Short mmCIF file of C-alpha atoms and ligand atoms in Angstrom, two decimals:
data_model
loop_
_atom_site.label_atom_id
_atom_site.label_comp_id
_atom_site.label_asym_id
_atom_site.label_seq_id
_atom_site.Cartn_x
_atom_site.Cartn_y
_atom_site.Cartn_z
CA MET A 185 84.81 -5.22 118.63
CA HIS A 186 87.97 -3.66 120.11
CA HIS A 187 87.11 -1.17 123.00
CA ILE A 188 89.33 1.68 124.15
CA VAL A 189 88.32 1.05 127.90
CA SER A 190 86.80 -2.42 129.08
CA ILE A 191 85.81 -2.86 132.46
CA ARG A 192 84.61 -6.08 133.88
CA ASP A 193 82.74 -7.23 136.86
CA LEU A 194 84.68 -4.28 138.68
CA TRP A 195 84.33 -4.16 142.95
CA PHE A 196 86.69 -2.07 144.33
CA ARG A 197 86.60 -1.00 148.10
CA TYR A 198 89.25 1.21 149.70
CA ARG A 199 91.64 0.07 152.65
CA GLY A 200 89.83 -0.41 155.83
CA SER A 201 86.81 0.02 154.51
CA ASP A 202 83.84 -2.67 155.31
CA GLU A 203 81.78 -0.73 152.31
CA TRP A 204 82.47 -1.30 148.26
CA THR A 205 83.00 1.54 146.70
CA LEU A 206 82.58 0.69 143.39
CA ARG A 207 79.89 -2.77 142.88
CA ASP A 208 80.03 -5.00 139.96
CA ILE A 209 80.96 -1.78 136.82
CA ASP A 210 80.99 -3.31 133.68
CA LEU A 211 81.77 -0.39 130.88
CA ASP A 212 82.99 -0.11 127.29
CA ILE A 213 83.52 2.64 125.77
CA GLU A 214 84.59 3.19 122.05
CA ARG A 215 87.47 4.77 120.72
CA GLY A 216 86.27 8.71 119.72
CA GLU A 217 83.54 8.61 122.19
CA PHE A 218 82.61 11.71 124.54
CA VAL A 219 81.01 10.12 127.61
CA VAL A 220 79.74 12.03 130.26
CA ILE A 221 79.96 10.52 133.85
CA THR A 222 77.43 11.71 136.72
CA GLY A 223 75.80 11.39 140.39
CA ARG A 224 75.25 12.53 143.22
CA SER A 225 78.63 13.34 145.75
CA GLY A 226 80.14 10.33 147.04
CA CYS A 227 78.62 8.03 144.57
CA GLY A 228 82.13 6.63 143.26
CA LYS A 229 82.61 8.82 140.11
CA THR A 230 86.43 10.09 140.80
CA THR A 231 87.07 6.55 142.24
CA LEU A 232 86.05 4.93 138.94
CA CYS A 233 88.37 7.81 136.98
CA ARG A 234 91.49 6.23 139.56
CA CYS A 235 90.99 2.75 138.01
CA LEU A 236 91.15 4.04 134.60
CA ASN A 237 95.08 4.94 134.93
CA GLY A 238 96.09 2.54 137.61
CA LEU A 239 95.99 5.17 140.72
CA ILE A 240 94.21 2.02 142.00
CA PRO A 241 95.53 -0.22 142.97
CA GLN A 242 98.60 1.09 142.31
CA PHE A 243 98.60 4.34 144.81
CA TYR A 244 95.31 3.69 146.69
CA GLU A 245 95.71 0.52 148.51
CA GLY A 246 92.26 -1.50 148.81
CA GLU A 247 90.95 -4.49 147.46
CA LEU A 248 89.87 -4.89 143.76
CA LYS A 249 87.92 -7.80 142.02
CA GLY A 250 87.31 -7.94 138.18
CA SER A 251 89.27 -6.24 135.34
CA VAL A 252 90.35 -2.50 133.59
CA THR A 253 91.53 -2.77 130.40
CA VAL A 254 92.73 0.46 128.76
CA ALA A 255 94.13 0.49 124.96
CA GLY A 256 94.57 -3.59 125.39
CA LEU A 257 96.25 -3.09 127.93
CA ASP A 258 95.56 -4.15 131.87
CA VAL A 259 95.65 -0.70 134.30
CA THR A 260 96.26 -2.93 136.91
CA ARG A 261 99.40 -3.94 136.09
CA ILE A 262 101.65 -1.91 134.09
CA PRO A 263 103.29 1.26 135.47
CA VAL A 264 101.16 3.98 136.38
CA ALA A 265 104.13 6.34 134.05
CA ARG A 266 103.38 3.95 131.09
CA ILE A 267 99.79 4.61 131.30
CA ALA A 268 100.30 7.87 131.60
CA SER A 269 100.78 8.32 127.90
CA ILE A 270 98.23 6.75 127.17
CA VAL A 271 95.46 8.20 129.64
CA GLY A 272 95.76 11.70 130.13
CA MET A 273 93.76 12.87 133.83
CA VAL A 274 92.64 16.38 134.62
CA PHE A 275 91.43 17.37 137.70
CA GLN A 276 89.12 20.30 139.67
CA ASN A 277 92.07 22.23 140.55
CA PRO A 278 94.19 22.61 137.74
CA SER A 279 97.07 24.43 140.30
CA SER A 280 97.79 21.01 141.89
CA GLN A 281 99.24 19.87 138.66
CA LEU A 282 101.15 22.48 137.44
CA PHE A 283 104.07 23.15 139.34
CA MET A 284 107.17 24.95 136.84
CA LEU A 285 107.84 28.26 136.61
CA THR A 286 106.47 28.86 132.68
CA VAL A 287 103.65 27.51 130.99
CA GLU A 288 105.95 25.99 128.24
CA ARG A 289 108.08 24.29 130.89
CA ASP A 290 104.73 22.96 132.29
CA VAL A 291 103.53 21.24 128.85
CA ALA A 292 107.08 20.09 127.75
CA PHE A 293 107.37 17.97 131.09
CA GLY A 294 105.48 15.30 129.68
CA PRO A 295 106.84 14.63 126.57
CA GLU A 296 110.27 15.59 128.10
CA ASN A 297 109.04 12.40 130.82
CA LEU A 298 108.87 10.34 127.89
CA GLY A 299 112.34 10.47 126.60
CA LEU A 300 111.23 11.99 123.27
CA PRO A 301 113.71 14.04 121.49
CA LYS A 302 113.78 17.78 121.60
CA ASP A 303 112.53 18.94 118.51
CA GLU A 304 109.84 16.40 119.17
CA ILE A 305 108.94 17.93 122.42
CA LEU A 306 109.10 21.57 121.08
CA ARG A 307 106.30 20.31 118.14
CA ARG A 308 104.13 19.13 120.49
CA VAL A 309 104.30 21.93 123.08
CA ASN A 310 103.50 24.17 119.99
CA TRP A 311 100.78 22.03 119.11
CA ALA A 312 99.19 21.79 122.61
CA LEU A 313 99.80 25.59 122.97
CA ASP A 314 98.05 26.47 119.60
CA MET A 315 95.12 23.85 120.06
CA LEU A 316 93.89 25.29 123.09
CA GLY A 317 94.47 28.59 122.03
CA ILE A 318 96.81 29.93 124.55
CA SER A 319 100.38 30.44 122.82
CA ASP A 320 100.24 34.04 124.24
CA LEU A 321 100.85 32.48 127.40
CA ARG A 322 103.75 30.76 126.83
CA PHE A 323 106.15 32.53 129.11
CA ARG A 324 103.87 33.46 132.05
CA SER A 325 104.04 31.88 135.04
CA PRO A 326 101.14 29.33 135.71
CA HIS A 327 100.47 30.33 139.52
CA GLU A 328 99.48 33.90 137.65
CA LEU A 329 96.75 32.84 135.99
CA SER A 330 92.86 32.59 135.99
CA GLY A 331 91.58 29.46 136.71
CA GLY A 332 90.31 29.23 133.09
CA GLN A 333 94.10 29.68 131.89
CA GLN A 334 95.38 27.09 134.33
CA GLN A 335 92.69 24.36 133.50
CA ARG A 336 93.66 25.24 129.50
CA VAL A 337 97.42 24.82 130.31
CA ALA A 338 96.82 21.62 132.41
CA ILE A 339 94.62 20.40 129.33
CA ALA A 340 97.36 21.36 126.93
CA ALA A 341 100.26 19.66 129.31
CA ILE A 342 97.85 16.35 129.02
CA LEU A 343 97.38 16.40 124.96
CA ALA A 344 101.65 16.79 125.07
CA MET A 345 101.64 13.44 125.83
CA GLN A 346 99.51 12.46 122.71
CA PRO A 347 97.20 10.16 125.06
CA GLN A 348 94.19 8.15 123.59
CA ILE A 349 92.10 8.70 126.22
CA ILE A 350 91.35 12.28 128.47
CA VAL A 351 89.97 11.76 131.81
CA LEU A 352 88.59 14.85 133.72
CA ASP A 353 87.18 14.76 136.56
CA GLU A 354 85.30 18.03 137.33
CA PRO A 355 87.80 20.23 135.53
CA THR A 356 85.07 22.97 135.66
CA ALA A 357 84.59 22.81 139.49
CA TYR A 358 86.13 26.80 140.16
CA LEU A 359 84.89 28.34 137.19
CA ASP A 360 82.03 30.43 136.14
CA PRO A 361 79.48 29.09 133.37
CA TYR A 362 80.72 31.25 130.54
CA THR A 363 84.19 29.67 131.12
CA SER A 364 83.40 26.49 132.24
CA LEU A 365 81.16 26.17 128.64
CA SER A 366 84.49 27.36 126.71
CA ILE A 367 86.34 24.54 128.55
CA PHE A 368 83.20 22.23 127.08
CA ASN A 369 83.59 23.12 124.06
CA LEU A 370 86.89 23.03 123.73
CA LEU A 371 87.09 19.47 124.69
CA LYS A 372 84.59 18.62 121.93
CA GLU A 373 86.77 19.79 119.13
CA LEU A 374 89.39 18.15 120.60
CA ASN A 375 87.45 14.77 120.16
CA THR A 376 85.95 15.52 117.00
CA LYS A 377 89.29 16.89 115.46
CA LEU A 378 91.73 13.87 117.17
CA CYS A 379 89.22 11.37 117.64
CA LEU A 380 90.16 11.57 121.67
CA THR A 381 88.34 9.64 124.06
CA VAL A 382 86.61 11.79 126.46
CA ILE A 383 85.70 10.53 129.93
CA LEU A 384 84.13 13.79 131.40
CA VAL A 385 82.85 13.63 135.32
CA GLU A 386 80.13 16.66 135.59
CA HIS A 387 77.92 17.75 137.64
CA LYS A 388 76.98 20.88 135.32
CA LEU A 389 74.19 18.69 133.10
CA GLU A 390 73.22 21.90 131.49
CA LEU A 391 76.05 22.84 130.09
CA VAL A 392 76.90 19.51 128.84
CA ALA A 393 74.13 18.17 127.44
CA SER A 394 73.96 18.62 123.66
CA LEU A 395 78.01 18.18 123.86
CA ALA A 396 78.20 14.46 124.81
CA ASP A 397 77.66 11.17 122.84
CA ARG A 398 76.66 8.92 126.20
CA VAL A 399 75.85 9.93 129.75
CA ILE A 400 76.09 7.47 132.77
CA VAL A 401 74.51 8.10 135.78
CA MET A 402 76.32 6.35 138.92
CA ASP A 403 74.90 5.59 142.48
CA LYS A 404 76.04 3.88 145.27
CA GLY A 405 78.87 2.65 143.64
CA CYS A 406 77.01 1.06 140.62
CA ILE A 407 76.27 2.32 136.98
CA VAL A 408 72.36 3.08 137.15
CA LEU A 409 71.81 4.75 133.33
CA ASP A 410 73.53 4.45 130.59
CA GLY A 411 72.55 6.12 127.11
CA SER A 412 72.30 9.11 124.61
CA PRO A 413 71.76 12.41 126.56
CA ARG A 414 68.11 11.86 124.90
CA GLU A 415 67.57 9.03 126.51
CA ILE A 416 68.80 9.73 129.94
CA PHE A 417 67.57 13.52 130.82
CA VAL A 418 64.06 12.62 129.80
CA LYS A 419 63.94 10.11 132.38
CA ASP A 420 63.23 11.29 136.18
CA LEU A 421 66.87 11.28 137.76
CA SER A 422 65.83 13.05 141.11
CA VAL A 423 66.18 9.26 142.64
CA TYR A 424 69.34 10.12 141.68
CA GLY A 425 69.60 13.47 143.35
CA LEU A 426 69.83 14.67 139.89
CA LYS A 427 68.35 17.37 137.95
CA PRO A 428 67.96 16.95 134.19
CA PRO A 429 68.77 20.24 132.51
CA SER A 430 66.11 22.90 132.32
CA ILE A 431 65.06 22.67 128.07
CA PRO A 432 64.27 18.83 128.59
CA ARG A 433 62.08 19.40 132.01
CA LEU A 434 60.36 22.36 130.31
CA PHE A 435 59.42 20.59 127.53
CA LEU A 436 58.52 17.08 129.19
CA LYS A 437 56.36 19.34 131.45
CA LEU A 438 54.72 21.02 128.37
CA SER A 439 53.96 17.72 127.18
CA GLY A 440 52.50 16.47 130.27
CA TYR A 441 49.84 19.53 129.83
CA GLY A 442 48.77 18.18 126.23
CA PHE A 443 51.28 20.62 124.25
CA LYS A 444 52.92 18.21 120.97
CA PHE A 445 56.26 18.24 120.01
CA SER A 446 58.18 16.49 117.10
CA ARG A 447 60.74 15.74 120.25
CA ILE A 448 62.20 16.79 123.23
CA PRO A 449 65.08 19.38 122.75
CA LEU A 450 68.10 19.05 124.78
CA ALA A 451 69.14 22.86 124.52
CA VAL A 452 68.32 26.32 123.74
CA GLU A 453 69.14 26.03 119.87
CA GLU A 454 67.54 22.93 119.30
CA ALA A 455 63.98 24.10 121.24
CA VAL A 456 64.10 26.90 119.02
CA GLU A 457 64.02 24.54 115.86
CA VAL A 458 61.65 22.75 117.46
CA PHE A 459 59.42 25.62 118.14
CA ARG A 460 60.11 26.77 114.18
CA GLU A 461 59.45 23.19 113.14
CA GLY A 462 56.22 23.33 114.68
CA SER A 463 54.85 26.44 113.78
CA ARG A 464 55.65 25.91 110.09
CA SER A 465 53.39 22.31 110.22
N1 ATP B 209 91.34 7.42 149.61
C1 ATP B 209 90.30 7.00 150.00
N2 ATP B 209 90.35 6.33 150.92
C2 ATP B 209 89.03 6.01 151.69
N3 ATP B 209 87.70 6.21 150.83
C3 ATP B 209 87.68 6.79 150.11
C4 ATP B 209 88.77 7.16 149.87
N4 ATP B 209 88.84 8.09 148.90
C5 ATP B 209 87.36 8.24 148.38
N5 ATP B 209 86.78 7.03 149.31
C6 ATP B 209 85.03 7.15 149.73
O1 ATP B 209 84.79 6.59 148.32
C7 ATP B 209 83.28 7.25 148.25
C8 ATP B 209 83.16 7.37 146.73
O2 ATP B 209 84.34 8.63 146.94
P1 ATP B 209 84.64 9.60 145.01
O3 ATP B 209 85.43 10.28 145.73
O4 ATP B 209 84.79 8.54 144.20
O5 ATP B 209 82.92 9.89 145.17
P2 ATP B 209 83.00 11.16 144.24
O6 ATP B 209 81.36 10.40 143.42
O7 ATP B 209 83.23 11.22 143.11
O8 ATP B 209 81.97 12.33 144.53
P3 ATP B 209 82.11 13.52 144.54
O9 ATP B 209 81.09 14.16 143.64
O10 ATP B 209 81.63 14.52 145.87
O11 ATP B 209 83.44 13.94 144.28
C9 ATP B 209 83.09 8.22 149.41
O12 ATP B 209 82.64 7.16 150.33
C10 ATP B 209 84.46 8.52 150.36
O13 ATP B 209 84.64 8.32 151.12
MG1 MG B 210 84.47 13.10 142.83
#
């Protein structure tokens, strides 16, 4: 089977470090998957993201063993600028990615660098602004926008490159829960509508529990768990410094007291369904 991401026996350590930051990572991701990567601070999530777009080893020096293939290309070898049109990266702090005078210029920047014709650039800018619901911000300065608006602009700028994969490293770290949820819902929509592969590094498990197809837990540079949210969130994650979302936690506790449920729900809406089914049977 052809995977959009294929990582084999990946080990990485930063220059000057005795410790391996990534250890024996094997990971295949299918086109169109929505993958959440989580794990305690310092476990190597950002480092793994840097391996997906060639920043490691091309910008961050160190020792790399194993292979990282994205869309069939060896990202340790091909130029980072070329990978950027395949793998889009969104970081914690959107203002670090926005540097033009208007939103429109920022969103046009990527396609311009791809050397696309003017009418195609315009088409992509219109399309990306429309997808993100920010056409009204077009002529505003990115630096006058709220964090949530800026993050939408940053995602639009990535989308305008029409990448096959979008990697987001804690994109909502500076946003309130409501705005975070609207960004996650938007990612789900892009994932479904465009079959965009989404790789999201996230601590806010509560908000992504019912959106992800797959949850990967990392610890000390290794992948320690990999499964559907339903498989992962019924486990004791405290050993990895994590807390499963409260709905599955509550239902697991109640099951422990002898309450019977048809399944362990992941989010409030599903919990309501489980109760309604239960009360009818
Ligand atoms: N540029 C760098 N040079 C040297 N060591 C680094 C560098 N970046 C990260 N590290 C080290 O690699 C380890 C993993 O860091 P990484 O940023 O990948 O963790 P993380 O899982 O993203 O953490 P967080 O949840 O806090 O963002 C840490 O020990 C960190 O100190
Ligand atoms: Mg990080």
